[in-house]
Coordinates of C-alpha atoms (C1' of nucleotides) in Angstrom, one line a residue:
Chain T
M1 CA -4.8 72.8 -74.2
E2 CA -6.2 70.1 -72.0
K3 CA -5.6 70.3 -68.3
R4 CA -3.3 67.6 -66.8
Y5 CA -3.9 66.6 -63.2
K6 CA -1.2 64.9 -61.3
I7 CA -2.3 62.0 -59.1
G8 CA -2.5 64.0 -55.9
E9 CA -4.5 66.8 -57.4
F10 CA -6.7 64.3 -59.1
G11 CA -7.3 62.4 -55.9
K12 CA -8.4 65.6 -54.1
L13 CA -10.7 66.4 -57.0
V14 CA -12.5 63.0 -56.9
G15 CA -12.2 62.3 -53.2
L16 CA -9.8 59.3 -53.3
T17 CA -6.3 58.8 -51.9
T18 CA -3.4 58.3 -54.3
P19 CA -2.9 54.6 -53.2
T20 CA -6.6 54.0 -54.0
L21 CA -6.2 55.5 -57.4
R22 CA -3.1 53.3 -58.1
Y23 CA -5.0 50.3 -56.8
Y24 CA -8.0 51.1 -59.1
E25 CA -5.5 51.3 -62.0
S26 CA -3.9 48.0 -61.1
E27 CA -7.4 46.5 -61.0
G28 CA -8.2 47.9 -64.5
L29 CA -10.9 50.3 -63.4
I30 CA -9.1 53.4 -64.6
V31 CA -6.2 54.3 -66.8
S32 CA -3.6 57.0 -66.6
Q33 CA -1.1 58.6 -68.9
R34 CA 2.5 59.5 -68.1
D35 CA 4.4 62.7 -68.4
D36 CA 8.1 63.2 -69.3
N37 CA 9.1 62.3 -65.7
G38 CA 7.2 59.0 -65.8
N39 CA 4.5 60.4 -63.4
R40 CA 0.9 59.7 -63.9
Y41 CA -1.5 62.4 -65.1
Y42 CA -5.2 62.5 -65.7
T43 CA -7.5 64.7 -67.8
D44 CA -11.1 65.9 -67.5
Q45 CA -12.2 62.8 -69.3
D46 CA -10.8 60.8 -66.4
V47 CA -12.6 63.1 -63.9
K48 CA -15.9 62.3 -65.7
W49 CA -15.3 58.6 -65.8
L50 CA -14.3 58.4 -62.1
G51 CA -17.4 60.4 -61.3
F52 CA -19.5 57.8 -63.0
L53 CA -17.5 55.0 -61.5
L54 CA -18.3 56.3 -58.0
H55 CA -22.0 56.4 -58.8
L56 CA -21.8 52.8 -60.0
K57 CA -19.9 51.9 -56.8
G58 CA -22.5 53.8 -54.8
T59 CA -25.2 51.5 -56.0
G60 CA -23.4 48.6 -54.5
M61 CA -21.8 47.4 -57.8
S62 CA -18.6 45.4 -57.1
L63 CA -15.2 46.5 -58.4
N64 CA -15.2 43.3 -60.3
D65 CA -18.4 44.1 -62.1
I66 CA -17.2 47.6 -62.8
K67 CA -14.1 46.1 -64.3
R68 CA -16.3 43.9 -66.6
Y69 CA -18.1 47.1 -67.6
V70 CA -14.7 48.9 -68.4
Q71 CA -13.7 45.9 -70.5
L72 CA -16.9 46.0 -72.5
R73 CA -16.6 49.8 -73.0
A74 CA -13.1 49.3 -74.3
Q75 CA -14.5 47.1 -77.1
G76 CA -16.5 50.0 -78.6
D77 CA -20.2 50.8 -79.3
G78 CA -20.9 47.2 -80.3
T79 CA -21.0 46.2 -76.6
I80 CA -23.7 48.8 -75.6
P81 CA -26.4 46.1 -75.3
Q82 CA -24.2 44.1 -73.0
R83 CA -23.3 47.1 -70.9
R84 CA -27.0 48.0 -70.6
D85 CA -27.8 44.5 -69.6
L86 CA -25.1 44.5 -67.0
L87 CA -26.3 47.8 -65.6
E88 CA -29.9 46.6 -65.5
R89 CA -28.8 43.6 -63.4
V90 CA -27.0 46.0 -61.1
R91 CA -30.1 48.1 -60.9
E92 CA -32.3 45.2 -60.0
D93 CA -29.9 44.0 -57.2
S94 CA -29.6 47.5 -55.9
L95 CA -33.4 48.0 -55.8
V96 CA -33.8 44.7 -53.9
E97 CA -31.2 45.7 -51.4
I98 CA -32.8 49.1 -50.8
R99 CA -36.2 47.5 -50.3
E100 CA -34.7 45.0 -47.8
R101 CA -32.9 47.7 -45.9
E102 CA -36.2 49.7 -45.7
A103 CA -38.0 46.6 -44.4
N104 CA -35.4 46.1 -41.7
L105 CA -35.4 49.8 -40.9
K106 CA -39.1 49.6 -40.3
V107 CA -38.6 47.0 -37.6
L108 CA -35.8 49.1 -36.1
N109 CA -38.2 52.1 -36.0
H110 CA -40.8 50.0 -34.2
K111 CA -38.3 49.0 -31.7
I112 CA -37.3 52.6 -31.0
D113 CA -41.0 53.4 -30.6
W114 CA -41.4 50.5 -28.3
Y115 CA -38.5 51.8 -26.1
A116 CA -40.3 55.2 -26.1
G117 CA -43.5 53.5 -25.0
K118 CA -41.7 51.6 -22.3
L119 CA -40.0 54.8 -21.0
D120 CA -43.2 56.9 -20.9
K121 CA -45.2 53.9 -19.8
T122 CA -47.7 54.1 -22.7
I123 CA -46.8 50.4 -23.4
D124 CA -47.7 47.9 -20.8
E125 CA -44.7 46.7 -18.8
N126 CA -45.5 43.1 -19.6
E127 CA -45.9 43.4 -23.4
D128 CA -42.8 42.2 -25.1
F129 CA -41.5 43.5 -28.4
E130 CA -42.6 40.6 -30.5
T131 CA -46.2 41.0 -29.3
Y132 CA -46.0 44.7 -29.9
L133 CA -44.7 44.2 -33.4
K134 CA -47.7 42.0 -34.3
R135 CA -49.9 45.1 -34.0
F136 CA -48.4 46.3 -37.2
Q137 CA -48.7 43.2 -39.3
Chain U
M1 CA -42.3 22.1 -21.6
E2 CA -40.1 24.5 -23.6
K3 CA -38.8 23.2 -26.9
R4 CA -35.1 22.7 -27.2
Y5 CA -33.5 23.2 -30.6
K6 CA -30.1 21.6 -31.3
I7 CA -27.7 23.8 -33.2
G8 CA -28.4 22.3 -36.6
E9 CA -32.2 22.5 -36.2
F10 CA -31.9 26.1 -34.9
G11 CA -29.6 27.0 -37.8
K12 CA -32.2 25.9 -40.3
L13 CA -34.9 27.7 -38.5
V14 CA -33.1 31.1 -38.6
G15 CA -31.2 30.6 -41.9
L16 CA -27.7 30.5 -40.6
T17 CA -25.0 27.7 -40.7
T18 CA -23.8 26.1 -37.5
P19 CA -20.3 27.6 -37.8
T20 CA -21.9 31.0 -38.1
L21 CA -23.9 30.4 -35.0
R22 CA -20.8 29.3 -33.1
Y23 CA -19.0 32.4 -34.4
Y24 CA -21.8 34.7 -33.3
E25 CA -21.6 33.0 -29.9
S26 CA -17.9 33.5 -29.7
E27 CA -18.4 37.2 -30.6
G28 CA -21.0 37.6 -27.8
L29 CA -24.0 38.2 -30.0
I30 CA -26.0 35.1 -28.9
V31 CA -25.8 32.7 -26.0
S32 CA -26.7 29.0 -25.8
Q33 CA -27.3 26.5 -23.1
R34 CA -25.9 23.0 -22.9
D35 CA -27.7 19.6 -22.5
D36 CA -26.4 16.6 -20.6
N37 CA -24.1 15.7 -23.5
G38 CA -22.5 19.1 -23.6
N39 CA -24.2 20.0 -26.8
R40 CA -25.7 23.4 -27.4
Y41 CA -29.4 24.0 -27.4
Y42 CA -31.6 27.0 -28.1
T43 CA -35.2 27.9 -27.1
D44 CA -37.9 30.0 -28.7
Q45 CA -36.5 33.0 -26.8
D46 CA -33.3 32.6 -28.8
V47 CA -35.3 32.3 -32.1
K48 CA -36.9 35.7 -31.3
W49 CA -33.6 37.3 -30.4
L50 CA -31.9 36.0 -33.5
G51 CA -34.8 37.2 -35.6
F52 CA -34.4 40.7 -34.3
L53 CA -30.6 40.5 -34.6
L54 CA -31.0 39.8 -38.3
H55 CA -33.2 42.8 -38.6
L56 CA -30.6 44.9 -37.0
K57 CA -27.9 43.4 -39.2
G58 CA -30.1 44.0 -42.2
T59 CA -30.1 47.8 -41.5
G60 CA -26.3 47.7 -41.9
M61 CA -25.6 47.7 -38.2
S62 CA -22.1 46.1 -37.6
L63 CA -21.7 43.0 -35.4
N64 CA -19.6 45.1 -33.1
D65 CA -22.5 47.5 -32.5
I66 CA -24.9 44.6 -32.1
K67 CA -22.5 43.3 -29.5
R68 CA -22.6 46.6 -27.6
Y69 CA -26.4 46.4 -27.8
V70 CA -26.3 42.9 -26.3
Q71 CA -24.0 44.1 -23.5
L72 CA -26.4 46.9 -22.6
R73 CA -29.4 44.6 -22.7
A74 CA -27.6 42.3 -20.3
Q75 CA -27.4 45.1 -17.8
G76 CA -31.1 45.4 -17.4
D77 CA -33.9 47.9 -18.0
G78 CA -31.7 50.8 -16.8
T79 CA -29.9 50.8 -20.1
I80 CA -33.0 51.3 -22.2
P81 CA -32.1 54.9 -22.9
Q82 CA -28.7 54.0 -24.1
R83 CA -30.1 51.2 -26.2
R84 CA -32.6 53.6 -27.8
D85 CA -29.8 56.1 -28.5
L86 CA -27.7 53.4 -30.1
L87 CA -30.5 52.3 -32.3
E88 CA -31.3 55.9 -33.2
R89 CA -27.8 56.4 -34.4
V90 CA -28.1 53.2 -36.4
R91 CA -31.3 54.4 -37.9
E92 CA -29.8 57.7 -38.9
D93 CA -26.8 56.0 -40.6
S94 CA -29.1 53.5 -42.3
L95 CA -31.4 56.3 -43.6
V96 CA -28.4 58.2 -45.0
E97 CA -27.1 55.1 -46.7
I98 CA -30.5 54.4 -48.3
R99 CA -30.7 57.9 -49.6
E100 CA -27.2 57.8 -51.0
R101 CA -28.0 54.5 -52.7
E102 CA -31.1 56.0 -54.2
A103 CA -29.3 59.0 -55.5
N104 CA -26.6 56.8 -57.2
L105 CA -29.3 54.5 -58.5
K106 CA -30.9 57.5 -60.1
V107 CA -27.8 58.2 -62.1
L108 CA -27.6 54.5 -63.1
N109 CA -31.2 54.7 -64.3
H110 CA -30.3 57.7 -66.5
K111 CA -27.4 55.8 -67.9
I112 CA -29.7 52.9 -68.8
D113 CA -32.1 55.3 -70.5
W114 CA -29.2 56.9 -72.3
Y115 CA -28.2 53.5 -73.7
A116 CA -31.8 53.0 -74.8
G117 CA -31.7 56.4 -76.5
K118 CA -28.4 55.5 -78.2
L119 CA -29.8 52.2 -79.4
D120 CA -33.0 53.5 -80.8
K121 CA -31.4 56.8 -82.0
T122 CA -33.6 59.1 -80.0
I123 CA -30.5 60.6 -78.5
D124 CA -28.1 62.3 -80.8
E125 CA -25.0 60.3 -81.6
N126 CA -22.7 63.1 -80.5
E127 CA -24.4 63.8 -77.1
D128 CA -22.3 62.3 -74.3
F129 CA -23.7 61.0 -71.1
E130 CA -22.5 64.0 -69.0
T131 CA -24.3 66.4 -71.3
Y132 CA -27.4 64.2 -71.2
L133 CA -27.3 64.0 -67.4
K134 CA -27.4 67.8 -67.2
R135 CA -30.9 67.8 -68.6
F136 CA -32.2 66.4 -65.3
Q137 CA -30.4 68.8 -62.9
Chain E
dT1 C1' 22.1 73.0 -50.5
dT2 C1' 19.2 71.0 -48.0
dA3 C1' 14.6 70.1 -46.4
dA4 C1' 10.1 69.2 -47.6
dC5 C1' 7.1 67.2 -50.4
dA6 C1' 5.4 64.9 -54.5
dC7 C1' 6.0 61.0 -57.1
dT8 C1' 7.5 55.7 -58.2
dT9 C1' 7.1 50.4 -57.3
dA10 C1' 6.1 45.9 -54.9
dA11 C1' 4.6 43.6 -51.2
dA12 C1' 2.7 43.0 -46.9
dG13 C1' -0.9 44.2 -43.6
dT14 C1' -5.8 45.3 -42.1
dC15 C1' -10.8 44.8 -41.3
dC16 C1' -15.0 42.5 -41.4
dA17 C1' -17.7 38.7 -41.5
dC18 C1' -17.5 34.6 -42.1
dT19 C1' -15.9 29.7 -43.9
dT20 C1' -13.0 25.8 -44.0
dT21 C1' -10.0 22.5 -42.0
dA22 C1' -8.5 19.2 -38.8
dA23 C1' -9.2 16.1 -35.3
dG24 C1' -12.1 14.0 -32.6
dG25 C1' -16.6 12.4 -29.5
dC26 C1' -21.3 10.4 -29.0
dA27 C1' -25.9 8.2 -30.2
dA28 C1' -29.1 5.9 -33.3
dG29 C1' -30.2 2.5 -36.7
dC30 C1' -29.0 -1.7 -39.6
Chain B
dG1 C1' -20.2 -3.7 -34.3
dC2 C1' -20.1 -0.4 -37.5
dT3 C1' -21.5 3.3 -40.4
dT4 C1' -23.9 7.7 -40.6
dG5 C1' -24.6 11.9 -39.0
dC6 C1' -24.8 14.9 -35.6
dC7 C1' -22.1 17.3 -32.2
dT8 C1' -17.4 19.4 -30.1
dT9 C1' -13.0 22.6 -30.3
dA10 C1' -9.1 25.6 -32.0
dA11 C1' -7.0 27.5 -35.7
dA12 C1' -6.2 28.8 -40.2
dG13 C1' -8.0 30.5 -44.6
dT14 C1' -11.0 33.6 -47.7
dG15 C1' -12.7 37.7 -50.2
dG16 C1' -13.4 42.4 -51.0
dA17 C1' -11.6 46.8 -50.8
dC18 C1' -8.5 49.0 -49.6
dT19 C1' -4.2 50.8 -46.5
dT20 C1' 0.4 50.7 -44.9
dT21 C1' 5.2 49.9 -45.3
dA22 C1' 9.6 50.1 -47.4
dA23 C1' 12.8 51.9 -50.3
dG24 C1' 13.8 54.9 -53.6
dT25 C1' 13.7 59.2 -57.3
dG26 C1' 12.7 64.0 -58.7
dT27 C1' 11.1 68.9 -58.2
dT28 C1' 10.4 73.0 -55.6
dA29 C1' 11.1 76.7 -52.0
dA30 C1' 13.9 78.9 -48.4

DNA sequence: TTAACACTTAAAGTCCACTTTAAGGCAAGC
DNA sequence: GCTTGCCTTAAAGTGGACTTTAAGTGTTAA
């Protein structure tokens, strides 16, 4: 038979709190079934979906876009092109963000190096960071 | 003489709205001087600082941590080690985040490929995404 | 049998980073 | 002189993603 996970157990499995899971359900990101006591339960299918959802979320995709994705999925295989397009847009945004972060991180690294140079006096006392930065442009 | 920028001009220069600049000032992230009419003005020094602030922010550093940095800077060169430590922590966090994003993006890319395979029938109809993903592990 | 613990709902609260609103002051140009 | 457009302040509102609170029901273990 299929394994049924109660919300607490499921939460531990996927790394979310029970209020968060109920919140996700209220937002239409996940669904649950009910047992004879009216309590939610989840199956391995739900574990898989939530796993993927967290990957989507981890790329920076908003809950709102994830919801749109869920709605398309519910409409069957005919919406595969739209889902692919949606994910391609998310990929582009995510790539842009990663590249921006990397660029900003580069400047931060130079600042850390600049502090090191100031501390061990390998950078002239009078050279300010902006001048120092220009060396790398 | 040094150029004085009024808040609107300064905002355009650095790409922030005037309410945001006032908000940053109220949060202790930037300072401004006042002219004879009591209006704020900024100098090229402020342009430089805001430029660097935006790089810090762009790494994911919170306004609160930027404020701590500002406070350390105000205490003079003696706090250079603390500032460097703070920035090193920010760098570490930022690197971790970038790597996580990249990992999640990888899964997203596989999903897009999987959709392509479904659409052009190079992936078997019955193979689900989780099984497909295992090919790359 | 009673305490502990899991579950239920709806609604309000939180945090961050702004943005918007409201009400007004001052200077330049027509 | 009046309109336009900049500036001022304080306070309230917004959006996203939860988290917390309140009030209650049901199951399990000692």
